[in-house]
Amino acid sequence: MASISGGAVELKRSQAVPVRSSLWRQAMLRLRKNKLAMSGLGFIIFMFLICFIGPLFSPYADGKIDTANMYSAPSWEHWLGTDLLGRDMMTRLLQAGRISLTVGFASMCISVLIGSILGAIAGYYRGIVDQVIMRVADLLLTIPSLPILFILGALLSEWKVPTEYRMYIVMLMLSFVGWPGLARLVRSQMLSVREREFMQAATVLGLDDRRKLFHHMLPNIIPLLIVVATLNIGGSILYESVLSFFGLGVMPPTPTWGNMIDSANNLIDFEQHPWLWIPPGAAIFTTVIAINIFGDGLRDVLDPKQKK
Amino acid sequence: MRNVMEIEHLSTYFYTREGAVKAVNDISFRIREGETVCIVGESGSGKSVTALSVMGLIEEPAGKIVEGQIHFDGKQLLNLSKQELRTIRGNDIAMIFQEPMSSLNPVIPIGKQIMEPLKTHQGLNKKEAKRRAIELIELVGISRPEQIAESYPHQLSGGMLQRVMIAMAISCEPKLLIADEPTTALDVTIQAQILDMLDRIKQKANMSMLLITHDLGVVAEIADYVIVMYSGKIVEEGEVVELFDNPKHPYTQGLLRSKPIIGDRQDELYSIPGQVPNPLDLKESCYFHDRCEHCLPICKTKLPQLKGMEGRQRVACWLYEEGTHHD
Amino acid sequence: MSSYLLRRLLYMVLILAAASLFIFALYALMPGDFVSGNLRLSAERKAELREIFGLNKPLLERYGTWMNQALHGNFGFSLAQQKPVVTLFNEYVWNSFLLAIVSTFFTWLIAVIIGVISAYKQYSIFDTLVMIFIFAAMSIPSFFIGLFLIKVLAVDLKWLPPGGMTTTGSNATGIAYIREVLDHMILPVVVMTLLGVDSLTRYFRSNMLDVIRQEYIRTARAKGLKERVILYRHALRNALLPAITLVGFELPGLFGGSLIIEKIFNWPGIGQLYMQSFTVRDYPLLMGFTMFIAILTVIGTLISDMLYRVADPRIKL
C-alpha cells in the first residue's frame, strides 16, 4: 500500500464503475493514442488491401509467360523485375501475399477455435477430461514445432496431395502445432477466473454450466485471447514461409512469399537476380513486424497485468 | 530544544494520466531532537509520501517534489546531489517500512542485508560488519543471532522480519528514524512488542523518530507530538496531550471519536460520514467541508490556513478564525 | 524431495513413451520408404532389402523392435548413410553443440545487458530503440535473414565465407584451423543469436521492470546503497532467478532452430543431416533425431525445474 504511485491508483480504481462496454471503449481509446500500434494496424490493412485489390489493376495479373522479358531487372514497366518466365514479380508478390496472409489468418482462427474450446473445457470440467486434453497438449509441446511441421509437410508430398489443396492442409498443420499453447493459456486463465468471487456468486445463483462457461468465464478471457491470436498470425506467417521455402508447404504454381524465396536456392538466381527473392522476404518481415507491434499495443490496453 | 529536521512548504505531486495529484500540499513541520513525531491520517492523506519525500525516494517522473525545503543537520536536503543524499540515507536518516515480508530481498541472507549499510556508510570490512550485524540482531531481541543471520526472509515470521528491518535501520546510528506504519502488517500482540522496542532503542540512542500511522492507539502510546493530515494538508498539530485532551479540528475530533475506548460502552462505533475527496479534483475550499458537522459558508469557498492556539497546538479550521461566524 | 522427483521422472518416462509412439506413427504414415524411392534397385532387390530391414513386418512389431533397440541405445541404421544412427549423431552433434553453445552465450549476454539497461531507463530513447530491435528480431524469417547476410557479406562484399565449417579443400590444422572455423561460425551464430535474443531480452526487461518496483528495492535505496549495487546485486539476482528456468527450455529450441540455420549455412550439424535425410526418406535417422529432440525437451524441462528449486531459497523440494 505504501507504494508511491499506489495511492493514486487505488483511488482511481475505487471510483471507476466496472461496466464492460466502457472498459472496451476505454481500451480502444487508449489504443488509438498509441501511434506505433496504430501505424502497425495501418500497415496490416494496407498490406491486405494491396494484396487483394492490387492485382486487379495489374496488366500482368494473368501470369502470362513473356519470353522477351526473362529476368529483367526492376524497371518502370516491371517494378520488381521479372522471373525466368518473364512474369511480373510485383504482381506475383501481391498474389503470393493473398495466400500467405490467408494462410496466416485462417490457421490462427482454427488454432484459437480448437485451443480455446479444448482449454475452456479442460479448465472448466477439470478431472479426467482435463487430464486427457492437457496430456495431449504436453505431448505436442514436447516436440518442437519445426520437426513436426517438416514431417507433416513431407507426408503431404508422399501422399501426392494436389498442390491446389496443399494450402488448406498447411493451415490445418499450423493449427495442429498452434493449439496446445493456446489451450494451456485458456485453461490457466479459466482456473484463475473460476476462483474469483463473481464465479462463486454465479454458482450461488444456480446458473447452469453452459451459461457460466460462455457468459461469465469466456468473456473474461477474450481480451487476452485477442492479444495472443494477433501475435499468432505473425507466427503462422513465419512458419508457412519456412515450410514453403523448403518445399514442404504450399507449392508452386500457387505462389506464397515463402516459396518465392525458394529461387534463392538456385545459385545463379541467388547471386545475380536478388529481385526474385529479396522482395518476398521483405514483405514477410514488414508484415510480421506490423502484426507484432499491433499485437503488443493490444496487449498494453487489453491485458493490464502484462502492462509495462 | 534543537530541531533535527525542519520541513518548510513541502509539496509533492504525482502525475497520472488523469492529471496531477497533490499528494503532499504545502506542509511545514519540525522534529526536535529526541522527539517522536507521529503523522496520522487515512490512506491517501499524504503521510507516506511525506516520509518518502524526506528520504528522497520519490520516483521521478511519476512523482516530483515541486516545492519546499527540508533542513537536516545544517543541510538543505533538496539541494543535495543524488550522491550526497545517498550518503545521508541509511546513515543519518533511516527508514522502516510497512510490510517487512516484502521489504527485505528474498534471495539475500538476512545477515548480508544488515551488513550492507555498515559496509557502505561506515567502511567496515566484511568481518567487522558481520560481527556488528550479529550484535544488532541480538539487540532487537532475536535469539540465536548467528543462525538468523544465515537465514532468508521467507524462513522468518513477520514480527522477526520487522525486528530485522529495525536492526538494519539503526545499524549506522541514525539521527532520525522514519517508521512508515511499522506495525500495521503484524499481529496485535507483536505490535506492542515492536513499538516498545522502538521506543526503547530510540531513548537509548537519543534518536528522533518520525512515525507514520493511522492507528491512534499507537499514537497515544509512543508520540510526543502529533500531526494530523487530511488530503495532503496538515489540518491540526500539537503535543500529544494537548491534542488528545482538546482536539480542535472537527476531523481530529471525529478520528478520536471513532476510536473504541475500553470500558466505555458505546451503542455504535462512530465513523466520520462521507469520503475523502477525489485528489484529482480539489476545489478551493476546506477539503473536509462536505464531511464536517460544523460546515460554514466560508468553508466551501476558501481553504483555511494553520493558526496557532495555546501551547504548540495549531489548527487549520475556519471555526477558530475570529470573525468568521459573522460572515 | 524424493517423492516429487520420482513423480517427475515417472511422468517423463510416460511422456517420452507417448512421444515415441506419436513419432513412430507419423513416419509409419509415410507411404514410401527408402527402398521404394530408390529407382536404381530391381524389384527383387527391393523385396530383399525390405526383408533385411524389417520393413515388411506389421507396424506394431516394427514399433516394438524400434523401441527395444532404442532402449538399448540403438536408434537403428541409417539406410542412406549406411551407418548406425548413433554413430552419425556422434559425428554431427558436436558441431551443432558448438553453434548452440556459442550463440546461447551471446544471446544471454546481450539479453541481460540490454534488458537490464532498458528496464532501468524505461521510456528513454535507448529503451525505444531496444523495443524496435526486439520487434524486428522476432519478426524476421531466419532463413531469409541468413540468405540476405550471405548475399551481402559473403557474395557481394566477400568479408566472410558463405557457408560450411571449413573452406572447401582446406587442410589447415592447429590455430589456422580454429581461425577458419571461427570465420565460418560468425554468420550462423549471428543469425541464431538474433533468433533467440528477442524473447529473452523482452523477458529480462519486463522481469527487471517488475523487480525494480518491489519494496525491497526501495529498502535498498533507503539504506543508501549505490545504484550500481542496487541494480546488480539486489535487482538482477531476483530477475535472473525465474530466467534460469529458460536455460532448460532453450535447449531443445536451439536444435529445432538449427534445422534452418544449419541448412542455410551448410553447417555440418545434425540439423543439416536431418534436412538431407528428408529428401532420401531416411526414416530411421529422422525418427532418431525427432526422438532426440523430444528427449532433450523433457530433460530440459526437468533441468529447469530443478535449477529453479536450487536457485530460489523460497522453494523447498
GROMACS .gro file of C-alpha atoms in nm, chain A residues 1-4 36 134-135 138-144 146-148 150-152 154-155 158-160 176 231 238 241-242 245-246 248 257-258 261 264-265 270-274 277-282 284-286 288-290 292-293 296 299 307-308, chain C residues 11 15-16 18-20 22-23 26-27 29-33 122-123 131-132 135-144 147-148 150-151 155-156 202 205 209 213 215 218 252-253 256-257 259-260 263-264 274-275 278 281 283 289-290 293-295 297-298:
model
  122
    1MET     CA    1   0.000   0.000   0.000
    2ALA     CA    2   0.279   0.236   0.088
    3SER     CA    3   0.395   0.210  -0.273
    4ILE     CA    4   0.444   0.555  -0.406
   36LEU     CA    5   0.317   0.287  -3.304
  134MET     CA    6  -0.364  -3.141  -2.130
  135ARG     CA    7  -0.152  -3.454  -2.163
  138ASP     CA    8   0.201  -3.166  -2.331
  139LEU     CA    9   0.295  -3.431  -2.581
  140LEU     CA   10   0.270  -3.193  -2.875
  141LEU     CA   11   0.467  -2.932  -2.685
  142THR     CA   12   0.739  -3.185  -2.612
  143ILE     CA   13   0.844  -3.198  -2.974
  144PRO     CA   14   0.938  -2.859  -3.122
  146LEU     CA   15   0.951  -2.729  -3.679
  147PRO     CA   16   1.033  -3.101  -3.695
  148ILE     CA   17   0.663  -3.188  -3.665
  150PHE     CA   18   0.854  -3.079  -4.162
  151ILE     CA   19   0.734  -3.435  -4.116
  152LEU     CA   20   0.376  -3.337  -4.190
  154ALA     CA   21   0.685  -3.445  -4.616
  155LEU     CA   22   0.373  -3.656  -4.562
  158GLU     CA   23   0.440  -3.854  -5.008
  159TRP     CA   24   0.065  -3.871  -5.037
  160LYS     CA   25   0.082  -3.660  -5.350
  176PHE     CA   26  -0.212  -2.854  -3.523
  231LEU     CA   27   0.058  -1.241  -3.229
  238LEU     CA   28   0.662  -1.713  -4.048
  241SER     CA   29   0.717  -1.920  -4.519
  242VAL     CA   30   0.973  -2.160  -4.374
  245PHE     CA   31   1.071  -2.220  -4.868
  246PHE     CA   32   1.187  -2.575  -4.804
  248LEU     CA   33   0.721  -2.870  -4.773
  257TRP     CA   34   0.606  -1.537  -5.008
  258GLY     CA   35   0.789  -1.839  -4.872
  261ILE     CA   36   1.222  -1.707  -5.179
  264ALA     CA   37   1.742  -1.826  -5.371
  265ASN     CA   38   1.815  -2.199  -5.362
  270PHE     CA   39   2.062  -1.608  -5.557
  271GLU     CA   40   2.369  -1.419  -5.674
  272GLN     CA   41   2.253  -1.248  -5.992
  273HIS     CA   42   1.878  -1.190  -5.953
  274PRO     CA   43   1.817  -1.070  -5.599
  277TRP     CA   44   1.384  -1.335  -5.352
  278ILE     CA   45   1.455  -1.020  -5.153
  279PRO     CA   46   1.113  -0.853  -5.201
  280PRO     CA   47   0.911  -1.151  -5.069
  281GLY     CA   48   1.144  -1.173  -4.768
  282ALA     CA   49   1.099  -0.804  -4.704
  284ILE     CA   50   0.718  -1.121  -4.475
  285PHE     CA   51   0.936  -0.917  -4.245
  286THR     CA   52   0.737  -0.594  -4.269
  288VAL     CA   53   0.502  -0.972  -3.937
  289ILE     CA   54   0.666  -0.677  -3.763
  290ALA     CA   55   0.347  -0.473  -3.814
  292ASN     CA   56   0.372  -0.794  -3.370
  293ILE     CA   57   0.376  -0.423  -3.296
  296ASP     CA   58   0.191  -0.562  -2.841
  299ARG     CA   59  -0.165  -0.630  -2.505
  307LYS     CA   60   0.136  -0.376  -1.884
  308LYS     CA   61   0.482  -0.227  -1.889
  646TYR     CA   62   0.585  -3.856  -1.590
  650ILE     CA   63   0.551  -3.862  -2.198
  651LEU     CA   64   0.853  -3.999  -2.380
  653ALA     CA   65   0.381  -4.138  -2.582
  654ALA     CA   66   0.615  -3.923  -2.791
  655SER     CA   67   0.787  -4.228  -2.933
  657PHE     CA   68   0.348  -4.048  -3.191
  658ILE     CA   69   0.675  -4.011  -3.380
  661LEU     CA   70   0.396  -4.018  -3.813
  662TYR     CA   71   0.667  -4.199  -4.002
  664LEU     CA   72   0.202  -4.297  -4.218
  665MET     CA   73   0.454  -4.229  -4.491
  666PRO     CA   74   0.362  -4.444  -4.787
  667GLY     CA   75   0.710  -4.453  -4.931
  668ASP     CA   76   1.031  -4.568  -4.774
  757GLN     CA   77   1.233   0.280  -1.924
  758TYR     CA   78   1.086   0.511  -2.189
  766MET     CA   79   1.195  -0.235  -2.827
  767ILE     CA   80   1.216  -0.172  -3.201
  770PHE     CA   81   1.022  -0.645  -3.268
  771ALA     CA   82   1.248  -0.665  -3.570
  772ALA     CA   83   1.429  -0.971  -3.435
  773MET     CA   84   1.107  -1.154  -3.358
  774SER     CA   85   0.954  -1.076  -3.696
  775ILE     CA   86   1.235  -1.168  -3.928
  776PRO     CA   87   1.226  -1.507  -4.100
  777SER     CA   88   1.557  -1.668  -4.001
  778PHE     CA   89   1.614  -1.838  -4.335
  779PHE     CA   90   1.564  -1.510  -4.516
  782LEU     CA   91   2.029  -1.574  -4.712
  783PHE     CA   92   2.038  -1.198  -4.709
  785ILE     CA   93   2.523  -1.442  -4.715
  786LYS     CA   94   2.433  -1.243  -5.023
  790VAL     CA   95   2.883  -1.294  -5.202
  791ASP     CA   96   2.896  -0.920  -5.264
  837ARG     CA   97   1.189  -0.889  -2.357
  840ARG     CA   98   1.327  -0.623  -1.945
  844LEU     CA   99   1.073  -0.368  -1.452
  848ARG     CA  100   0.925  -0.178  -0.837
  850GLU     CA  101   0.956  -0.290  -0.195
  853ARG     CA  102   1.307   0.072  -0.211
  887PRO     CA  103   1.554  -2.821  -2.748
  888GLY     CA  104   1.455  -2.495  -2.912
  891GLY     CA  105   1.480  -2.701  -3.355
  892GLY     CA  106   1.607  -2.369  -3.486
  894LEU     CA  107   1.740  -2.713  -3.871
  895ILE     CA  108   1.701  -2.394  -4.070
  898LYS     CA  109   2.074  -2.590  -4.375
  899ILE     CA  110   2.114  -2.231  -4.491
  909TYR     CA  111   1.806  -3.409  -4.076
  910MET     CA  112   1.713  -3.188  -4.368
  913PHE     CA  113   1.414  -3.583  -4.582
  916ARG     CA  114   1.347  -4.071  -4.687
  918TYR     CA  115   1.337  -4.261  -4.172
  924PHE     CA  116   1.654  -3.706  -3.447
  925THR     CA  117   1.296  -3.626  -3.358
  928ILE     CA  118   1.475  -3.354  -2.956
  929ALA     CA  119   1.183  -3.490  -2.756
  930ILE     CA  120   1.423  -3.635  -2.501
  932THR     CA  121   1.284  -3.121  -2.424
  933VAL     CA  122   1.183  -3.345  -2.140
   0.00000   0.00000   0.00000
